Short mmCIF file of N, CA and C in Angstrom, two decimals:
data_model
loop_
_atom_site.label_atom_id
_atom_site.label_comp_id
_atom_site.label_asym_id
_atom_site.label_seq_id
_atom_site.Cartn_x
_atom_site.Cartn_y
_atom_site.Cartn_z
N UNK A 24 -56.78 -5.65 40.82
CA UNK A 24 -55.37 -5.67 40.05
C UNK A 24 -55.02 -5.28 39.46
N UNK A 25 -54.29 -4.72 40.01
CA UNK A 25 -53.31 -3.45 39.09
C UNK A 25 -52.18 -3.33 38.74
N UNK A 26 -51.59 -4.37 38.21
CA UNK A 26 -50.42 -4.33 38.32
C UNK A 26 -49.67 -3.89 36.44
N UNK A 27 -48.39 -3.42 36.77
CA UNK A 27 -48.56 -3.06 35.53
C UNK A 27 -47.96 -4.37 34.44
N UNK A 28 -48.12 -3.71 33.32
CA UNK A 28 -47.35 -4.95 32.07
C UNK A 28 -45.95 -4.60 32.21
N UNK A 29 -45.47 -4.46 31.59
CA UNK A 29 -43.99 -4.61 30.55
C UNK A 29 -44.19 -4.46 29.27
N UNK A 30 -44.19 -3.34 28.52
CA UNK A 30 -44.27 -3.44 27.14
C UNK A 30 -42.52 -3.54 26.37
N UNK A 31 -43.14 -4.42 25.26
CA UNK A 31 -41.97 -4.28 24.76
C UNK A 31 -41.42 -3.50 24.12
N UNK A 32 -39.83 -4.43 23.72
CA UNK A 32 -38.92 -2.76 23.28
C UNK A 32 -37.96 -3.11 24.45
N UNK A 33 -36.55 -1.80 23.92
CA UNK A 33 -35.34 -1.66 24.76
C UNK A 33 -34.78 -0.86 25.47
N UNK A 34 -34.72 -0.77 26.23
CA UNK A 34 -34.31 0.53 27.78
C UNK A 34 -33.30 1.16 26.77
N UNK A 35 -33.31 2.54 27.41
CA UNK A 35 -31.64 3.40 26.76
C UNK A 35 -30.49 2.67 27.43
N UNK A 36 -30.54 2.43 28.77
CA UNK A 36 -29.42 1.43 28.84
C UNK A 36 -28.76 0.16 27.93
N UNK A 37 -30.21 -0.38 27.16
CA UNK A 37 -29.96 -1.08 26.96
C UNK A 37 -28.91 -0.74 25.85
N UNK A 38 -29.14 -0.33 24.14
CA UNK A 38 -29.34 0.63 23.77
C UNK A 38 -27.78 1.39 23.64
N UNK A 39 -27.43 1.77 24.64
CA UNK A 39 -26.19 2.78 24.87
C UNK A 39 -25.38 1.51 24.92
N UNK A 40 -25.05 0.63 25.75
CA UNK A 40 -24.26 -0.47 25.98
C UNK A 40 -24.45 -1.37 24.26
N UNK A 41 -25.44 -0.56 23.51
CA UNK A 41 -24.90 -1.78 22.41
C UNK A 41 -24.20 -0.57 21.31
N UNK A 42 -24.35 0.63 21.01
CA UNK A 42 -23.53 1.51 20.81
C UNK A 42 -22.24 1.62 21.42
N UNK A 43 -21.78 1.45 22.21
CA UNK A 43 -20.44 1.20 23.02
C UNK A 43 -19.68 0.20 22.68
N UNK A 44 -19.99 -1.13 21.96
CA UNK A 44 -20.43 -2.34 21.75
C UNK A 44 -19.41 -1.97 20.53
N UNK A 45 -20.76 -1.81 20.24
CA UNK A 45 -20.32 -1.57 18.76
C UNK A 45 -18.90 -0.28 17.87
N UNK A 46 -18.64 0.58 18.82
CA UNK A 46 -18.02 1.65 19.04
C UNK A 46 -16.64 0.71 18.78
N UNK A 47 -16.45 0.12 20.18
CA UNK A 47 -15.31 -0.74 20.43
C UNK A 47 -14.64 -1.64 19.10
N UNK A 48 -15.50 -2.09 18.51
CA UNK A 48 -15.63 -3.24 17.33
C UNK A 48 -15.12 -2.62 16.43
N UNK A 49 -15.74 -1.45 15.60
CA UNK A 49 -15.18 -0.34 14.72
C UNK A 49 -13.40 0.51 14.74
N UNK A 50 -13.65 0.70 16.04
CA UNK A 50 -12.59 1.17 16.56
C UNK A 50 -11.32 0.44 16.41
N UNK A 51 -11.53 -0.48 16.84
CA UNK A 51 -10.02 -2.05 16.58
C UNK A 51 -10.77 -2.42 14.72
N UNK A 52 -11.13 -2.83 14.20
CA UNK A 52 -11.76 -2.90 13.16
C UNK A 52 -10.69 -2.52 11.84
N UNK A 53 -11.03 -0.84 11.48
CA UNK A 53 -10.45 0.31 10.52
C UNK A 53 -9.40 0.36 10.35
N UNK A 54 -8.50 0.50 11.92
CA UNK A 54 -7.28 0.36 11.00
C UNK A 54 -6.66 -0.46 10.65
N UNK A 55 -6.88 -1.64 10.65
CA UNK A 55 -6.54 -2.55 10.49
C UNK A 55 -6.84 -3.12 9.15
N UNK A 56 -8.70 -2.58 8.15
CA UNK A 56 -8.48 -2.43 7.32
C UNK A 56 -7.96 -1.66 6.49
N UNK A 57 -7.45 -0.28 6.98
CA UNK A 57 -6.59 0.56 6.26
C UNK A 57 -5.28 0.52 5.81
N UNK A 58 -4.83 -0.02 6.99
CA UNK A 58 -3.62 -1.09 6.99
C UNK A 58 -3.19 -1.87 5.71
N UNK A 59 -4.79 -2.89 5.44
CA UNK A 59 -4.98 -4.28 4.12
C UNK A 59 -4.79 -3.55 3.10
N UNK A 60 -5.94 -2.09 3.10
CA UNK A 60 -5.66 -1.54 1.84
C UNK A 60 -4.18 -0.70 1.38
N UNK A 61 -3.63 -0.29 2.28
CA UNK A 61 -2.16 0.15 1.71
C UNK A 61 -1.26 -0.64 1.65
N UNK A 62 -0.96 -2.36 2.39
CA UNK A 62 -0.34 -3.02 2.24
C UNK A 62 -0.81 -3.72 0.25
N UNK A 63 -2.10 -4.24 0.31
CA UNK A 63 -2.62 -4.06 -1.28
C UNK A 63 -2.37 -2.79 -2.23
N UNK A 64 -2.51 -1.97 -2.15
CA UNK A 64 -1.87 -0.78 -3.12
C UNK A 64 -1.02 -0.48 -3.45
N UNK A 65 0.13 -1.17 -2.63
CA UNK A 65 2.10 -1.46 -2.55
C UNK A 65 2.24 -1.63 -3.38
N UNK A 66 1.30 -3.39 -3.92
CA UNK A 66 0.95 -4.50 -4.78
C UNK A 66 1.23 -3.87 -6.04
N UNK A 67 0.58 -3.08 -6.30
CA UNK A 67 0.31 -1.87 -7.31
C UNK A 67 1.76 -1.51 -8.01
N UNK A 68 2.41 -0.35 -7.35
CA UNK A 68 3.19 0.02 -6.76
C UNK A 68 4.88 -1.40 -7.67
N UNK A 69 4.33 -1.65 -6.99
CA UNK A 69 5.73 -3.08 -6.97
C UNK A 69 5.41 -3.77 -8.14
N UNK A 70 4.23 -3.49 -8.88
CA UNK A 70 3.92 -4.00 -9.96
C UNK A 70 4.70 -2.95 -11.16
N UNK A 71 4.29 -2.19 -11.24
CA UNK A 71 4.61 -0.59 -12.28
C UNK A 71 6.19 -0.99 -12.10
N UNK A 72 6.91 -1.05 -10.92
CA UNK A 72 8.36 -0.79 -10.98
C UNK A 72 9.33 -2.21 -11.69
N UNK A 73 8.53 -3.23 -11.73
CA UNK A 73 8.65 -4.55 -12.75
C UNK A 73 8.55 -4.06 -13.65
N UNK A 74 7.29 -3.20 -14.29
CA UNK A 74 6.83 -2.83 -15.97
C UNK A 74 7.75 -1.96 -16.42
N UNK A 75 8.09 -1.09 -15.35
CA UNK A 75 9.30 -0.10 -16.01
C UNK A 75 10.46 -0.64 -16.09
N UNK A 76 11.48 -1.66 -14.81
CA UNK A 76 12.45 -2.26 -15.48
C UNK A 76 12.70 -2.95 -16.43
N UNK A 77 11.66 -3.62 -16.75
CA UNK A 77 11.29 -4.51 -18.12
C UNK A 77 10.84 -4.18 -18.94
N UNK A 78 10.80 -2.44 -19.55
CA UNK A 78 10.31 -1.67 -20.52
C UNK A 78 12.32 -1.22 -20.72
N UNK A 79 13.12 -1.10 -19.38
CA UNK A 79 14.13 -0.52 -19.88
C UNK A 79 14.56 -1.10 -19.94
N UNK A 80 14.91 -2.77 -19.48
CA UNK A 80 15.59 -3.67 -20.17
C UNK A 80 15.13 -3.49 -21.94
N UNK A 81 14.43 -3.42 -22.87
CA UNK A 81 14.04 -3.80 -23.77
C UNK A 81 14.75 -2.34 -24.41
N UNK A 82 14.68 -2.08 -23.97
CA UNK A 82 15.67 -0.74 -24.30
C UNK A 82 17.26 -0.66 -24.46
N UNK A 83 17.58 -1.34 -23.64
CA UNK A 83 19.23 -1.44 -23.35
C UNK A 83 19.20 -2.55 -24.08
N UNK A 84 18.97 -3.24 -24.97
CA UNK A 84 18.70 -5.02 -25.71
C UNK A 84 18.27 -3.78 -27.22
N UNK A 85 17.60 -2.70 -27.31
CA UNK A 85 17.41 -2.19 -28.89
C UNK A 85 18.43 -0.69 -28.64
N UNK A 86 18.70 -0.13 -27.69
CA UNK A 86 19.25 1.15 -28.14
C UNK A 86 20.41 0.57 -27.20
N UNK A 87 20.89 0.08 -26.68
CA UNK A 87 22.50 -0.23 -25.98
C UNK A 87 22.39 0.85 -24.58
N UNK A 88 21.57 1.19 -24.26
CA UNK A 88 21.73 2.18 -23.40
C UNK A 88 19.87 2.07 -23.03
N UNK A 89 19.68 2.94 -21.26
CA UNK A 89 18.50 2.21 -20.73
C UNK A 89 18.04 4.45 -21.80
N UNK A 90 17.21 4.43 -20.97
CA UNK A 90 16.77 6.01 -21.51
C UNK A 90 15.10 6.09 -19.22
N UNK A 91 16.19 7.41 -19.55
CA UNK A 91 15.59 7.86 -17.98
C UNK A 91 14.13 9.14 -18.44
N UNK A 92 13.45 9.02 -19.88
CA UNK A 92 12.12 9.33 -20.44
C UNK A 92 11.54 8.45 -21.12
N UNK A 93 12.06 7.29 -20.48
CA UNK A 93 10.95 5.67 -20.94
C UNK A 93 10.88 5.91 -19.76
N UNK A 94 9.03 4.85 -19.76
CA UNK A 94 8.59 4.12 -19.03
C UNK A 94 8.36 5.02 -17.48
N UNK A 95 8.30 5.50 -17.77
CA UNK A 95 7.95 6.71 -16.11
C UNK A 95 6.12 6.23 -16.59
N UNK A 96 5.80 7.31 -15.21
CA UNK A 96 4.40 7.78 -15.17
C UNK A 96 3.37 7.82 -14.19
N UNK A 97 2.62 6.92 -13.63
CA UNK A 97 1.41 6.30 -13.10
C UNK A 97 0.64 5.70 -12.81
N UNK A 98 1.24 5.38 -11.95
CA UNK A 98 0.21 3.99 -11.75
C UNK A 98 -1.16 4.01 -12.57
N UNK A 99 -1.47 2.37 -12.48
CA UNK A 99 -3.39 2.63 -12.69
C UNK A 99 -4.12 2.72 -11.34
N UNK A 100 -4.03 2.70 -10.49
CA UNK A 100 -4.76 3.23 -9.36
C UNK A 100 -4.46 4.80 -9.23
N UNK A 101 -3.49 5.14 -9.15
CA UNK A 101 -2.90 6.60 -9.20
C UNK A 101 -2.20 6.67 -8.06
N UNK A 102 -1.48 5.66 -7.04
CA UNK A 102 -1.33 5.65 -5.99
C UNK A 102 0.34 5.53 -5.94
N UNK A 103 1.13 5.27 -6.95
CA UNK A 103 3.04 5.65 -7.15
C UNK A 103 2.84 6.13 -8.50
N UNK A 104 3.73 7.37 -8.13
CA UNK A 104 4.20 8.02 -9.25
C UNK A 104 5.34 7.94 -9.75
N UNK A 105 5.70 6.67 -11.16
CA UNK A 105 6.66 5.95 -11.30
C UNK A 105 7.57 7.43 -11.93
N UNK A 106 9.21 7.54 -11.71
CA UNK A 106 10.29 8.16 -12.16
C UNK A 106 12.19 7.54 -12.90
N UNK A 107 12.53 7.17 -13.88
CA UNK A 107 13.67 6.50 -14.27
C UNK A 107 14.43 7.47 -13.70
N UNK A 108 15.43 7.33 -12.91
CA UNK A 108 16.94 7.78 -12.87
C UNK A 108 17.67 7.04 -13.20
N UNK A 109 18.91 7.06 -14.92
CA UNK A 109 20.00 6.60 -14.56
C UNK A 109 21.56 7.93 -14.66
N UNK A 110 22.21 6.51 -15.13
CA UNK A 110 23.66 7.66 -14.78
C UNK A 110 25.10 5.81 -15.51
N UNK A 111 25.92 6.60 -15.54
CA UNK A 111 27.00 6.37 -15.98
C UNK A 111 27.24 5.99 -17.60
N UNK A 112 26.41 6.91 -17.84
CA UNK A 112 25.83 7.39 -19.65
C UNK A 112 25.37 6.02 -20.37
N UNK A 113 24.07 6.66 -19.36
CA UNK A 113 22.72 5.36 -19.93
C UNK A 113 23.36 4.32 -19.14
N UNK A 114 23.81 3.79 -19.05
CA UNK A 114 24.08 2.34 -18.73
C UNK A 114 23.54 1.56 -17.25
N UNK A 115 23.08 2.19 -16.64
CA UNK A 115 22.30 2.26 -15.57
C UNK A 115 21.52 3.40 -14.68
N UNK A 116 20.25 1.96 -14.35
CA UNK A 116 18.94 2.43 -13.95
C UNK A 116 18.76 2.57 -12.02
N UNK A 117 17.45 3.21 -12.01
CA UNK A 117 17.04 3.47 -10.62
C UNK A 117 15.16 3.70 -11.03
N UNK A 118 14.58 2.86 -10.64
CA UNK A 118 13.02 3.53 -11.02
C UNK A 118 12.86 3.64 -9.52
N UNK A 119 12.21 4.34 -9.70
CA UNK A 119 11.59 4.61 -7.84
C UNK A 119 9.68 4.82 -8.11
N UNK A 120 9.47 4.12 -6.85
CA UNK A 120 7.30 4.34 -6.82
C UNK A 120 7.58 4.93 -5.90
N UNK A 121 7.00 6.86 -5.94
CA UNK A 121 6.79 7.60 -5.08
C UNK A 121 5.22 7.23 -4.49
N UNK A 122 4.73 7.00 -3.34
CA UNK A 122 3.51 6.67 -2.75
C UNK A 122 2.53 8.17 -2.95
N UNK A 123 1.87 7.91 -3.69
CA UNK A 123 0.39 9.92 -4.39
C UNK A 123 -0.54 9.33 -3.78
N UNK A 124 -0.97 10.33 -2.71
CA UNK A 124 -2.77 10.43 -1.96
C UNK A 124 -2.30 9.92 -1.11
N UNK A 125 -4.03 8.43 -0.74
CA UNK A 125 -3.16 8.53 0.43
C UNK A 125 -2.48 7.51 0.79
N UNK A 126 -1.73 6.72 -0.31
CA UNK A 126 -1.02 6.27 0.00
C UNK A 126 0.02 6.69 0.61
N UNK A 127 0.33 7.82 0.50
CA UNK A 127 1.72 7.93 1.30
C UNK A 127 1.54 8.20 3.33
N UNK A 128 0.72 7.56 3.59
CA UNK A 128 1.05 7.00 5.37
C UNK A 128 1.42 6.35 4.52
N UNK A 129 2.09 5.02 3.98
CA UNK A 129 2.44 4.12 3.80
C UNK A 129 3.79 4.19 4.72
N UNK A 130 4.37 3.63 5.73
CA UNK A 130 6.04 3.61 6.36
C UNK A 130 6.92 2.79 5.56
N UNK A 131 6.86 2.59 4.20
CA UNK A 131 7.83 1.80 2.96
C UNK A 131 8.16 2.91 2.44
N UNK A 132 7.41 4.22 2.48
CA UNK A 132 7.82 5.48 1.83
C UNK A 132 7.93 5.08 -0.41
N UNK A 133 8.86 5.65 -0.54
CA UNK A 133 10.01 5.31 -1.93
C UNK A 133 9.99 3.90 -2.21
N UNK A 134 10.03 3.28 -3.10
CA UNK A 134 10.00 1.85 -3.27
C UNK A 134 10.83 2.23 -4.40
N UNK A 135 12.09 1.32 -4.64
CA UNK A 135 13.02 1.67 -6.01
C UNK A 135 13.12 0.04 -6.32
N UNK A 136 14.20 -0.06 -7.63
CA UNK A 136 14.44 -1.11 -7.81
C UNK A 136 15.29 -0.76 -9.27
N UNK A 137 16.40 -1.07 -9.04
CA UNK A 137 18.13 -0.79 -9.94
C UNK A 137 18.27 -2.03 -10.84
N UNK A 138 18.79 -1.52 -12.00
CA UNK A 138 18.95 -2.95 -12.97
C UNK A 138 19.80 -3.38 -12.58
N UNK A 139 20.24 -3.53 -11.44
CA UNK A 139 20.74 -4.24 -10.71
C UNK A 139 20.16 -5.58 -9.79
N UNK A 140 19.00 -5.55 -9.61
CA UNK A 140 17.52 -6.33 -9.39
C UNK A 140 17.93 -5.70 -7.94
N UNK A 141 18.80 -4.53 -7.52
CA UNK A 141 18.21 -4.39 -5.38
C UNK A 141 17.16 -4.01 -5.49
N UNK A 142 16.72 -3.76 -4.42
CA UNK A 142 15.61 -2.99 -4.98
C UNK A 142 15.52 -2.71 -3.09
N UNK A 143 14.83 -1.69 -2.50
CA UNK A 143 14.78 -0.73 -1.78
C UNK A 143 13.52 -0.07 -1.30
N UNK A 144 13.53 0.48 0.38
CA UNK A 144 11.95 0.79 -0.03
C UNK A 144 12.39 2.23 1.52
N UNK A 145 11.83 3.22 0.61
CA UNK A 145 12.50 4.75 2.17
C UNK A 145 14.04 4.99 1.78
N UNK A 146 14.27 4.40 0.70
CA UNK A 146 15.59 4.37 0.46
C UNK A 146 17.12 3.74 1.40
N UNK A 147 16.01 2.87 2.12
CA UNK A 147 16.64 2.00 2.28
C UNK A 147 16.53 0.73 1.79
N UNK A 148 17.97 -0.30 2.28
CA UNK A 148 17.83 -1.48 1.25
C UNK A 148 17.62 -2.78 2.57
N UNK A 149 17.74 -2.87 3.93
CA UNK A 149 18.02 -3.65 4.47
C UNK A 149 16.74 -4.94 4.87
N UNK A 150 16.38 -4.49 5.79
CA UNK A 150 15.24 -5.59 6.46
C UNK A 150 13.88 -4.72 5.94
N UNK A 151 13.62 -4.08 5.84
CA UNK A 151 12.46 -3.06 5.72
C UNK A 151 12.04 -3.70 4.69
N UNK A 152 12.99 -3.16 3.96
CA UNK A 152 12.82 -3.51 2.16
C UNK A 152 12.17 -4.23 1.82
N UNK A 153 12.60 -5.34 2.58
CA UNK A 153 12.76 -7.21 2.23
C UNK A 153 10.73 -7.60 2.82
N UNK A 154 10.85 -6.46 3.54
CA UNK A 154 9.45 -6.25 4.41
C UNK A 154 8.22 -6.19 3.78
N UNK A 155 8.95 -4.86 2.80
CA UNK A 155 8.01 -4.01 2.11
C UNK A 155 7.88 -4.67 0.66
N UNK A 156 9.08 -5.26 0.57
CA UNK A 156 8.76 -5.93 -1.16
C UNK A 156 8.17 -7.65 -0.55
N UNK A 157 8.05 -7.62 -0.24
CA UNK A 157 7.71 -9.15 0.37
C UNK A 157 6.12 -9.11 1.02
N UNK A 158 5.29 -7.91 0.95
CA UNK A 158 4.16 -7.69 1.71
C UNK A 158 3.56 -7.78 3.16
N UNK A 159 4.75 -8.22 3.96
CA UNK A 159 4.81 -8.20 5.34
C UNK A 159 4.73 -6.41 6.23
N UNK A 160 5.35 -5.80 5.59
CA UNK A 160 4.72 -4.62 6.57
C UNK A 160 3.80 -3.73 6.87
N UNK A 161 3.80 -3.79 6.90
CA UNK A 161 2.42 -3.34 8.26
C UNK A 161 1.36 -4.53 8.13
N UNK A 162 1.73 -5.67 8.69
CA UNK A 162 0.83 -6.48 8.67
C UNK A 162 0.73 -6.51 10.30
N UNK A 163 0.30 -8.03 10.53
CA UNK A 163 0.71 -8.25 12.24
C UNK A 163 1.86 -9.27 12.41
N UNK A 164 2.53 -8.87 11.47
CA UNK A 164 3.81 -10.61 11.08
C UNK A 164 4.59 -9.24 11.75
N UNK A 165 5.13 -7.71 11.26
CA UNK A 165 6.20 -7.43 11.96
C UNK A 165 6.55 -6.75 12.90
#
């Protein structure tokens, strides 16, 4: 009786198939994860713009004018730089959140908020701005 006993373990083909399946799963999951991260970081920029607008409104109440040098800076996570530009004798303002670092790959670009409540994304106030401010841009619903 000279029969070969099969040794326990995996063949090279089985291991290669497993690696190929894992590579496909990772290639599908990673871009979705990065889109999620960019969208969640965008919320930080929107929050900072709302805070800057509230700060400007407080200045208007106190000083009867907006102040371009106040309420600027970088968001807590460092994903956006907030700038404020005034016009019309400091009676109007536009606050802008410019993406920084890895956030710059966000398709929304710079987010903006004016003293009249006009929201923009990438310099536009249309459908893209609505999607970006609503958290939909970059999701499967776009």
